[in-house]
mmCIF file of C-alpha atoms in Angstrom:
data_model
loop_
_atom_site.group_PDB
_atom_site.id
_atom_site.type_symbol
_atom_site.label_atom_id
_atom_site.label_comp_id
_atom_site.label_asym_id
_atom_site.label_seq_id
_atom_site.Cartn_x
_atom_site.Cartn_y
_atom_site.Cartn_z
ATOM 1 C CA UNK A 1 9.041 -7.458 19.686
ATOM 2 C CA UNK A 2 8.514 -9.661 16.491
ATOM 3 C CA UNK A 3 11.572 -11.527 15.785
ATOM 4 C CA UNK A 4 12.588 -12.008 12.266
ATOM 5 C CA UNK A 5 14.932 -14.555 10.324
ATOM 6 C CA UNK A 6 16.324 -13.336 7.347
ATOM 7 C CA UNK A 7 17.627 -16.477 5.695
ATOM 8 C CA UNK A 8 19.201 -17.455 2.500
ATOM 9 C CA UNK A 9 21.065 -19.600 0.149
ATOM 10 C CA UNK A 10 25.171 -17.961 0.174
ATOM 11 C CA UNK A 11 25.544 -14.575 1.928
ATOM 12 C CA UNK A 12 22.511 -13.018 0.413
ATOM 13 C CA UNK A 13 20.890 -12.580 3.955
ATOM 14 C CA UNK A 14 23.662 -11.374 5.489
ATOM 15 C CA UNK A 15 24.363 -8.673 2.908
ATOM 16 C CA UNK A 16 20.277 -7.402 3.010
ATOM 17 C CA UNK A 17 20.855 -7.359 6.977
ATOM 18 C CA UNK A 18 23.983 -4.976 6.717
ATOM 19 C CA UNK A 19 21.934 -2.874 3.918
ATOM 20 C CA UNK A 20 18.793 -2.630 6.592
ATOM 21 C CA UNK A 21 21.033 -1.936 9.349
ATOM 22 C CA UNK A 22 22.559 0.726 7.488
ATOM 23 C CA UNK A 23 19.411 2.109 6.694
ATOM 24 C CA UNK A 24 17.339 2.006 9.715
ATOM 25 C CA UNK A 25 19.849 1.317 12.204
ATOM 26 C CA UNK A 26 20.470 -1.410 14.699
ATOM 27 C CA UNK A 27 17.429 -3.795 15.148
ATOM 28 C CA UNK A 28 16.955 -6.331 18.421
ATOM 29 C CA UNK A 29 15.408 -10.152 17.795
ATOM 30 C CA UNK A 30 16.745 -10.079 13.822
ATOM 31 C CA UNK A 31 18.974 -12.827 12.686
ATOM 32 C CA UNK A 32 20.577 -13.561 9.061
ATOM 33 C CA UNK A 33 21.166 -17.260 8.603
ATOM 34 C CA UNK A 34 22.632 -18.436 5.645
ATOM 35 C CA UNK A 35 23.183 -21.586 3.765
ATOM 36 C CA UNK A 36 26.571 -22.059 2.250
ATOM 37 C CA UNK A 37 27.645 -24.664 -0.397
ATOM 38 C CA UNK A 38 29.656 -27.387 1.700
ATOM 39 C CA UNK A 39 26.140 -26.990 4.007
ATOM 40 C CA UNK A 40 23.177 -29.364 3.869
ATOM 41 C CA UNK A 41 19.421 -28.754 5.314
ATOM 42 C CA UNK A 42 20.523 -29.698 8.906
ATOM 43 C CA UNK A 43 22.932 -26.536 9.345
ATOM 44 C CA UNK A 44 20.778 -23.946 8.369
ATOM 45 C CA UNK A 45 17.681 -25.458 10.378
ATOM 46 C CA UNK A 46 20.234 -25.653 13.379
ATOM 47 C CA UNK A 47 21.280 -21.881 12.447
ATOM 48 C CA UNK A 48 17.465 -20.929 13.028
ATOM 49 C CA UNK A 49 16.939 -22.664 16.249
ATOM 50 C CA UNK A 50 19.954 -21.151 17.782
ATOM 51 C CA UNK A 51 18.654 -17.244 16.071
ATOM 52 C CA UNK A 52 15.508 -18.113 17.701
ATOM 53 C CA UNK A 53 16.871 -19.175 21.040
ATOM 54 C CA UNK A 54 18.683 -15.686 21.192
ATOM 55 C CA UNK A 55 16.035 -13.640 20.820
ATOM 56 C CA UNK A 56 14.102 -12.013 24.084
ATOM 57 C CA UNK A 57 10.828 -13.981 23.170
ATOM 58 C CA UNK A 58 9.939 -16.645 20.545
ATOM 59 C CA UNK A 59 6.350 -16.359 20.763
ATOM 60 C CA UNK A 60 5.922 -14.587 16.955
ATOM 61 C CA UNK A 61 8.848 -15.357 14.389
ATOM 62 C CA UNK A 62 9.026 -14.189 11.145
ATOM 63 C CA UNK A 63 11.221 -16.265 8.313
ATOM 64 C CA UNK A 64 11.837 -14.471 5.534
ATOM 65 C CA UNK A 65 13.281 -16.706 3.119
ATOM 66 C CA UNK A 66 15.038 -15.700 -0.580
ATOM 67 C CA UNK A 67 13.158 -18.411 -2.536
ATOM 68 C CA UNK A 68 9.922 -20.302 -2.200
ATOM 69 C CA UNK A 69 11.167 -24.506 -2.022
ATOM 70 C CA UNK A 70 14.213 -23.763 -1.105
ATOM 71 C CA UNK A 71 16.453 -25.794 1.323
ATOM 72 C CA UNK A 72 15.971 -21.937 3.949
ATOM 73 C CA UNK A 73 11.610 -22.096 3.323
ATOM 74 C CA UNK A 74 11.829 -25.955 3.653
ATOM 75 C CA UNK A 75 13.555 -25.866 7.318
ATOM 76 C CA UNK A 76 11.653 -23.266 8.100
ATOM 77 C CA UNK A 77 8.366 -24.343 7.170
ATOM 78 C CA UNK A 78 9.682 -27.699 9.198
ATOM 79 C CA UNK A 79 10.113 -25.534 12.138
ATOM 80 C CA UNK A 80 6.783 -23.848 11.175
ATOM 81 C CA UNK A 81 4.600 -27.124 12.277
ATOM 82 C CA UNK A 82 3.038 -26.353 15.423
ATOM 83 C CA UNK A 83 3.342 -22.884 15.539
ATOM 84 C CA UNK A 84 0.958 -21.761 12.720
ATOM 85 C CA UNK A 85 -0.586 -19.584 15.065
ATOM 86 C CA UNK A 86 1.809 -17.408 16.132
ATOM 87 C CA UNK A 87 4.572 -18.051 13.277
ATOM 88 C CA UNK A 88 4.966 -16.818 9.491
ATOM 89 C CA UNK A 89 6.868 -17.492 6.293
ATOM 90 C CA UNK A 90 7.484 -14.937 3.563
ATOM 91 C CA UNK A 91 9.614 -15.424 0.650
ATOM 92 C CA UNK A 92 10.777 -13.362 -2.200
ATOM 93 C CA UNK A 93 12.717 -11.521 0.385
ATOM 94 C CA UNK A 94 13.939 -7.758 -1.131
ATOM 95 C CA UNK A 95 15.217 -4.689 1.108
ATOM 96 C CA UNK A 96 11.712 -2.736 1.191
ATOM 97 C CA UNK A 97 10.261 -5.525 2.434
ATOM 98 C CA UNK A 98 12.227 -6.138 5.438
ATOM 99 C CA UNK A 99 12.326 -2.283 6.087
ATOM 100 C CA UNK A 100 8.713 -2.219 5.936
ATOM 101 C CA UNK A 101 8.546 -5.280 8.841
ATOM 102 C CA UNK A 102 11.166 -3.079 10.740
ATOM 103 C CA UNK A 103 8.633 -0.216 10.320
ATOM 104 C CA UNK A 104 5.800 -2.354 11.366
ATOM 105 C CA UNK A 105 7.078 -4.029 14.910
ATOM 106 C CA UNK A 106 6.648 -0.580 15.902
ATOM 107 C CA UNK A 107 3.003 -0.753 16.011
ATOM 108 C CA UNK A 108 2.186 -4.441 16.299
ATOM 109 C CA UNK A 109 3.336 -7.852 17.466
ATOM 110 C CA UNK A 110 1.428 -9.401 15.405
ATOM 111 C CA UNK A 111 3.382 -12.122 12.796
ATOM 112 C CA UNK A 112 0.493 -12.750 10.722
ATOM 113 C CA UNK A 113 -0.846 -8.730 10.969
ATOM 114 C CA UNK A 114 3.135 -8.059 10.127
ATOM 115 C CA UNK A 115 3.208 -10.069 7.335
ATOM 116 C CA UNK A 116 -0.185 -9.079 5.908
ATOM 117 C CA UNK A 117 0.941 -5.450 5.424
ATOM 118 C CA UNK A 118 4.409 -6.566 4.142
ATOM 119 C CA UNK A 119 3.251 -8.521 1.283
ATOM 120 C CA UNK A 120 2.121 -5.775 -0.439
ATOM 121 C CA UNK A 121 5.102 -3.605 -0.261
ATOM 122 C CA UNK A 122 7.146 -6.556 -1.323
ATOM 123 C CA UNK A 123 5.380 -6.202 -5.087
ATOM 124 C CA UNK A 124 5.165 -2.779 -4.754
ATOM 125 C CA UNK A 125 8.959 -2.524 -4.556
ATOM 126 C CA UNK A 126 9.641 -3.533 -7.909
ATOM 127 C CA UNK A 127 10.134 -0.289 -10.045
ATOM 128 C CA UNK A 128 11.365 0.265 -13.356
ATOM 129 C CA UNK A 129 13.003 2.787 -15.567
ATOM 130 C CA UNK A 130 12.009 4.273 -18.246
ATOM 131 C CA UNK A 131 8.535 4.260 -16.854
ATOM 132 C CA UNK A 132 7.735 3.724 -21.161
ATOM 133 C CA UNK A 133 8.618 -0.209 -19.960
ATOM 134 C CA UNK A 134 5.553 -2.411 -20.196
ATOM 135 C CA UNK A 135 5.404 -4.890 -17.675
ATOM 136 C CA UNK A 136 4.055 -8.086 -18.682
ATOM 137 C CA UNK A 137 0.492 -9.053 -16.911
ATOM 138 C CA UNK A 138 0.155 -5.909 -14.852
ATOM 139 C CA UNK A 139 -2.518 -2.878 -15.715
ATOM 140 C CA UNK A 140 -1.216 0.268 -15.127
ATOM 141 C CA UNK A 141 -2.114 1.313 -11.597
ATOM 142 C CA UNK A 142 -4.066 4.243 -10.291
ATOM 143 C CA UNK A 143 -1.493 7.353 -9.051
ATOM 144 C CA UNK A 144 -2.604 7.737 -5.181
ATOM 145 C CA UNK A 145 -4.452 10.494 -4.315
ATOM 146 C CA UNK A 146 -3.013 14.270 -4.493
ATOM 147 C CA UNK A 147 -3.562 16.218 -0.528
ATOM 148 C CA UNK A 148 -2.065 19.418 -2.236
ATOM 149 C CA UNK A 149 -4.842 21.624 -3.590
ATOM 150 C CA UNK A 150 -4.847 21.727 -7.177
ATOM 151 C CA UNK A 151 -4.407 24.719 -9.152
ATOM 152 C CA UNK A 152 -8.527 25.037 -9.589
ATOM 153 C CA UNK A 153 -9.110 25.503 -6.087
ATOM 154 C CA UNK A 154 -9.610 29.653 -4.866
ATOM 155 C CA UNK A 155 -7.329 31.575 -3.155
ATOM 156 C CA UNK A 156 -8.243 32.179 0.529
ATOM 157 C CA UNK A 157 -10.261 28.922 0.493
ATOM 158 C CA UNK A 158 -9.839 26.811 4.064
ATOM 159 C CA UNK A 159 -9.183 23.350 3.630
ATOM 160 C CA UNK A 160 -9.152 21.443 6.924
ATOM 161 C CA UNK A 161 -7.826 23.479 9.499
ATOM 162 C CA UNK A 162 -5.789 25.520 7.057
ATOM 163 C CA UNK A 163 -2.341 24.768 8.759
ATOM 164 C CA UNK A 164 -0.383 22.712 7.229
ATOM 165 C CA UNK A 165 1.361 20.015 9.582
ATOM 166 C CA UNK A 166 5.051 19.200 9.454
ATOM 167 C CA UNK A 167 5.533 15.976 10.657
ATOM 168 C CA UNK A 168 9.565 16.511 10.435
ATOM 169 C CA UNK A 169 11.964 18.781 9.086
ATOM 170 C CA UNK A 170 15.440 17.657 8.467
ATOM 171 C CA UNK A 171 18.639 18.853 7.514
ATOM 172 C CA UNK A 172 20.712 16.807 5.278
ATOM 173 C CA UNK A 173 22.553 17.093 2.583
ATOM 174 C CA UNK A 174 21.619 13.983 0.378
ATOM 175 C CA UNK A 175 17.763 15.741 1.322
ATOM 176 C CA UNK A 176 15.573 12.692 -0.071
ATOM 177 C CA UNK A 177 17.339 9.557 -0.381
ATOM 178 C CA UNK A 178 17.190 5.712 1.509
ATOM 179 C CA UNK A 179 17.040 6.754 5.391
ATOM 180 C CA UNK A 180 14.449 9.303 4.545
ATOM 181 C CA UNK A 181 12.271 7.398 2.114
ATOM 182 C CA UNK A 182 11.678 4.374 4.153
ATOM 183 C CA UNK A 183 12.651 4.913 7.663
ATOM 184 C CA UNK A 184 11.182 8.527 8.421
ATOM 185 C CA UNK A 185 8.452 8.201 6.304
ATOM 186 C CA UNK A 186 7.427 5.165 8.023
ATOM 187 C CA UNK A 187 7.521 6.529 11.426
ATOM 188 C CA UNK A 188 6.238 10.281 10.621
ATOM 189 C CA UNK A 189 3.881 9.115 8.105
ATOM 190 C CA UNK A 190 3.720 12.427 6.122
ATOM 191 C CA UNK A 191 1.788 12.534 2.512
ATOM 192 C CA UNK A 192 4.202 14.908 1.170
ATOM 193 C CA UNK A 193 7.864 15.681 0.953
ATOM 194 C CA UNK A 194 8.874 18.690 0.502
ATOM 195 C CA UNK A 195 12.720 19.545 -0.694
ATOM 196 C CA UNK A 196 13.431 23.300 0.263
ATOM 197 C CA UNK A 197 16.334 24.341 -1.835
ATOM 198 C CA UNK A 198 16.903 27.152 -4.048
ATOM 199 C CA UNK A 199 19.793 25.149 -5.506
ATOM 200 C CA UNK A 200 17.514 21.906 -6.844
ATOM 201 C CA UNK A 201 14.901 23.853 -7.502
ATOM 202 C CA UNK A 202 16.442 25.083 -10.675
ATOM 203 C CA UNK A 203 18.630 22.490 -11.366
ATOM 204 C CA UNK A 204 15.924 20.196 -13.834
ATOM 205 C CA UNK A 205 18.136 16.765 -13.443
ATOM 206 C CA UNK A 206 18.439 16.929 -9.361
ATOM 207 C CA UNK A 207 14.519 18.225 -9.421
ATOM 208 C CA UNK A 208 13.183 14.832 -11.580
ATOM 209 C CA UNK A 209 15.438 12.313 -9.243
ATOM 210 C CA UNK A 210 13.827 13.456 -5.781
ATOM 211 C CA UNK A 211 10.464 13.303 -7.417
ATOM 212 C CA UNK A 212 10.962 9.992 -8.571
ATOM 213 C CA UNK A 213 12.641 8.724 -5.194
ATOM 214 C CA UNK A 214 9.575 9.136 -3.458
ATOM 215 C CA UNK A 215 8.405 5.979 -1.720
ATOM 216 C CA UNK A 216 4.985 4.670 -2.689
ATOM 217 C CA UNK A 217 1.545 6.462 -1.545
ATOM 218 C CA UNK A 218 3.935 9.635 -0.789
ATOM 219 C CA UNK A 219 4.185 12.553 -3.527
ATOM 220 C CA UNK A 220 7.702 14.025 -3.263
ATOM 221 C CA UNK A 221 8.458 17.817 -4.744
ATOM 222 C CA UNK A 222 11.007 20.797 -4.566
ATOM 223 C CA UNK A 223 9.997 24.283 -4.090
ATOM 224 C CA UNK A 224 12.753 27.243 -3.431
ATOM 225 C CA UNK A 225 12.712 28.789 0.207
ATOM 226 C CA UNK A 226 10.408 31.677 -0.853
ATOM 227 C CA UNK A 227 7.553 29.712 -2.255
ATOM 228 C CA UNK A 228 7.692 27.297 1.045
ATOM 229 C CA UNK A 229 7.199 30.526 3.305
ATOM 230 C CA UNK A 230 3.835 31.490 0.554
ATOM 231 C CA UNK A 231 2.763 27.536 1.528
ATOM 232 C CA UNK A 232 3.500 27.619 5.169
ATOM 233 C CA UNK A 233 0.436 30.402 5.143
ATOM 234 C CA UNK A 234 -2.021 29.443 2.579
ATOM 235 C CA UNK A 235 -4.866 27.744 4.175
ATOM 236 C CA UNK A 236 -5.636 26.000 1.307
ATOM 237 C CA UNK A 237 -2.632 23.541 2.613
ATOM 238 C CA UNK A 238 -4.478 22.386 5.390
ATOM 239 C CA UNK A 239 -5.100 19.082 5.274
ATOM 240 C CA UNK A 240 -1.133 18.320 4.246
ATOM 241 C CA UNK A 241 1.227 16.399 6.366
ATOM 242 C CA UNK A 242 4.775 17.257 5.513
ATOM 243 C CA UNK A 243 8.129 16.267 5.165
ATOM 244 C CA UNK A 244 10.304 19.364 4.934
ATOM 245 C CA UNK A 245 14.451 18.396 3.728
ATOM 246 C CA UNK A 246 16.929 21.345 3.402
ATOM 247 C CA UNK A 247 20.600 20.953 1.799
ATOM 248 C CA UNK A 248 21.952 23.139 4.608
ATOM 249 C CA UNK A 249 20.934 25.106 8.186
ATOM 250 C CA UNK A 250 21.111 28.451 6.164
ATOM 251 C CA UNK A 251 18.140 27.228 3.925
ATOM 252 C CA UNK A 252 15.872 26.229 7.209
ATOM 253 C CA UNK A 253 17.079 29.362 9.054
ATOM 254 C CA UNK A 254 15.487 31.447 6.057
ATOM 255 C CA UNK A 255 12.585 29.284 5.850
ATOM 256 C CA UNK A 256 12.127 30.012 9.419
ATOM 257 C CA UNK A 257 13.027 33.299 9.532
ATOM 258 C CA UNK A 258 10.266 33.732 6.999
ATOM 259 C CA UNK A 259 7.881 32.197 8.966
ATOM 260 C CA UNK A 260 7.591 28.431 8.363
ATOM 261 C CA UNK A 261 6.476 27.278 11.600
ATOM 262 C CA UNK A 262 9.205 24.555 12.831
ATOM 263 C CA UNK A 263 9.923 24.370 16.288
ATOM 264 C CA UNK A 264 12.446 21.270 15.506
ATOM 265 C CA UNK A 265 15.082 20.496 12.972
ATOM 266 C CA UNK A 266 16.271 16.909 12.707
ATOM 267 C CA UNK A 267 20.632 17.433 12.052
ATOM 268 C CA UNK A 268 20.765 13.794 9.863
ATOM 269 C CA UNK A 269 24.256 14.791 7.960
ATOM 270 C CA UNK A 270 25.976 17.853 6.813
ATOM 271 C CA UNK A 271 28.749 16.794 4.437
ATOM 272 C CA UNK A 272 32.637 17.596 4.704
ATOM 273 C CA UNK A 273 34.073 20.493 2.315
ATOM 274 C CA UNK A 274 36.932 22.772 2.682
ATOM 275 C CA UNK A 275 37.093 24.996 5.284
ATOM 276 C CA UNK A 276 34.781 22.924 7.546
ATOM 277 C CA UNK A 277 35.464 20.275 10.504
ATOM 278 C CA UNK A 278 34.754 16.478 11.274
ATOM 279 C CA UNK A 279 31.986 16.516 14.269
ATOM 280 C CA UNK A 280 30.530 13.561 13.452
ATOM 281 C CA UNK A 281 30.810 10.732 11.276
ATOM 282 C CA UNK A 282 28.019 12.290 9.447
ATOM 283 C CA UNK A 283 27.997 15.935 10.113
ATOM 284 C CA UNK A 284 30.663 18.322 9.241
ATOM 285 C CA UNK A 285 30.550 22.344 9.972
ATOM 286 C CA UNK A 286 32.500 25.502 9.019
ATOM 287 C CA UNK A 287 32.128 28.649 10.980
ATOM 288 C CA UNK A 288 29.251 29.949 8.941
ATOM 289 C CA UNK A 289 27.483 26.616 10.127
ATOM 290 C CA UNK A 290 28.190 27.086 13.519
ATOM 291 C CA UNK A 291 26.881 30.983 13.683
ATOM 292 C CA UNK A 292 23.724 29.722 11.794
ATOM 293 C CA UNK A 293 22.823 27.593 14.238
ATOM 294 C CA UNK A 294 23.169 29.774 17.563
ATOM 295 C CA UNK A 295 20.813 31.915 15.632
ATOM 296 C CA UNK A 296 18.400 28.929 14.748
ATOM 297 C CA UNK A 297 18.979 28.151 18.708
ATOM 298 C CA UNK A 298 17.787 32.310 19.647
ATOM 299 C CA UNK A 299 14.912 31.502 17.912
ATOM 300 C CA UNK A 300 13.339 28.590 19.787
ATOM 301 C CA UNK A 301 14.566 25.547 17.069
ATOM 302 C CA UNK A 302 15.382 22.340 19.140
ATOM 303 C CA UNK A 303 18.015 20.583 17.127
ATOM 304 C CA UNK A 304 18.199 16.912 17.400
ATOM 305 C CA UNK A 305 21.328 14.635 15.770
ATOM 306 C CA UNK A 306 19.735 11.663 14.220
ATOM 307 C CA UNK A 307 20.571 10.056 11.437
ATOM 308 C CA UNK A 308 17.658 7.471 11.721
ATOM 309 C CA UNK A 309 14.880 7.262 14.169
ATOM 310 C CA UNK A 310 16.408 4.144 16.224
ATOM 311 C CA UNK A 311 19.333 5.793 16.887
ATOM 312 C CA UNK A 312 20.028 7.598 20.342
ATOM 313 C CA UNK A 313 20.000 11.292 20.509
ATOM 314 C CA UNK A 314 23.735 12.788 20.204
ATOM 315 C CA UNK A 315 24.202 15.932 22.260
ATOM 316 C CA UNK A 316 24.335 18.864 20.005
ATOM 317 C CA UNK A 317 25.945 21.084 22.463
ATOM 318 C CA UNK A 318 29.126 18.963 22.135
ATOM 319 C CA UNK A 319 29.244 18.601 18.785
ATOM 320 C CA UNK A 320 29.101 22.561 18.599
ATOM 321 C CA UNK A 321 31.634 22.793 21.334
ATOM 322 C CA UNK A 322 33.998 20.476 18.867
ATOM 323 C CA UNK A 323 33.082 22.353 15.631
ATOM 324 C CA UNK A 324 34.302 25.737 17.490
ATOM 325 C CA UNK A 325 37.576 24.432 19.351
ATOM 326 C CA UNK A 326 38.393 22.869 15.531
ATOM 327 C CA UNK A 327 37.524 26.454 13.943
ATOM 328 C CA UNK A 328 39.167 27.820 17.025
ATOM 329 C CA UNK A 329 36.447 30.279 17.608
#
């Protein structure tokens, strides 16, 4: 796998390391090296040989650097010489761009082919609000393309197969937020997210911030439970890869029950309220929980506890068997 240096002037890398960690969970062959105040060039370079002499292979290294001339880029592009081939250097280092390198050792191990598709994400991970802010030299881009079939389009018409494909559907009670943004949607690659809650659905506020939150080339929306069960059987859906999020296992059980065809529901985090118990350090249940989901278990669903694709699978049957000894049913 692609190694990567995160490096820095102060604890900058260190702190962006955490946030990725956090966010798509433990990586192997990433380092943070960082350059501290009573340091000179020599102790950071000699931080980046002994990073790279750690890793499981040094044949492609990534340095991603927080400023372009800086004493980090300058050791690194000294430890660059002779390795141009196999070796990179980014800089303008921000947290969607070293998620979207995580994403991308998945699929190649490739420095230069890494770097090539990071650059662009870099840029594109500058947002601002009030979208009424001008920003200086830029045109206004093109929105990507819409899969979902616009209003114009006949009912009863076939698009594609006319099944629409669900790529994941997750229960969590955040629904869209950093986890799901970058690290599923990297690794299911859906073209639309889909919040499944009654509750958001009318709530105008909650509604515009998960339709904002949606990462780039990806349209995000809400719908209520009912109108997802209308979509799960209107063939005009068909060419749709989606991202389904419910706020709790009662809203997928109705989904399902209603016939929105998901065979697996991805447990990321149920959060802790009175009357429930601590399974988890990110899933809590009450007894209403726990009958909801020997129902979604009668019906075929395969639950799996992740809270982001690197981690390992936790057993669901013990977590069940510790939400019902703590419920004492």
């Amino acid at each position: 796998m692609v190694g990567i240096i995160i490096a820095s002037h102060g604890e900058f890398a260190k702190g962006i390391y955490q946030s990725g960690k956090m966010i798509f969970g433990e990586q192997a062959n990433v380092a943070p090296v960082t350059l501290m105040p009573s340091e000179g060039p020599e102790d950071i370079k000699k931080k980046m040989l002994d990073a790279i002499a750690s890793f499981d292979d040094d044949k492609e290294i990534i340095f991603m650097c927080d400023l372009w001339s800086g004493t980090p880029f300058n050791q690194a592009s000294s430890l660059l010489n002779g390795h141009e081939d196999h070796w990179a250097i980014m800089t303008g280092l921000n947290l969607p761009m070293l998620l979207e390198a995580y994403a991308a050792r998945f699929s190649s191990e490739s420095s230069h082919e890494i770097v090539a598709k990071v650059a662009g994400v870099a840029k594109d991970g500058v947002k601002v609000l009030p979208e009424t802010i001008k920003i200086e030299g830029e045109e206004k881009k093109a929105k990507p393309a819409d899969s979902m079939p616009k209003g114009a389009i006949p009912e009863g018409t076939v698009i594609g197969d006319g099944k629409i494909k669900y790529v994941l559907a997750r229960i969590d009670t955040r629904l869209l937020h950093g986890q799901v943004a970058t690290t599923w949607t990297k690794t299911t690659n859906p073209n639309r997210i889909i919040a499944v809650s009654d509750n958001v659905a009318h709530d105008a506020l909650r509604k515009q911030m998960i339709e904002q939150a949606a990462p780039p080339g990806v349209k995000a929306n809400v719908t209520t439970i009912d109108k997802m069960i209308k979509v799960d059987k209107d063939p005009r859906f068909g060419n749709t890869r989606a991202m389904l999020l419910f706020e709790t296992p009662q809203d997928a059980l109705r989904a399902i029950e209603g016939g929105v065809s998901i065979k697996e529901l991805n447990l990321g985090s149920m959060a802790h309220s009175e009357g429930k118990v601590v399974c988890t350090k990110a899933v809590s249940m009450g007894k209403d929980d726990v009958e909801t989901f020997e129902k979604l278990q009668k019906l075929g669903v395969k639950i799996v506890v992740k809270k982001v694709p690197a981690d390992s699978e936790e057993n669901f049957d013990e977590i069940m068997k510790k939400a019902k000894e703590g419920l004492g049913l």
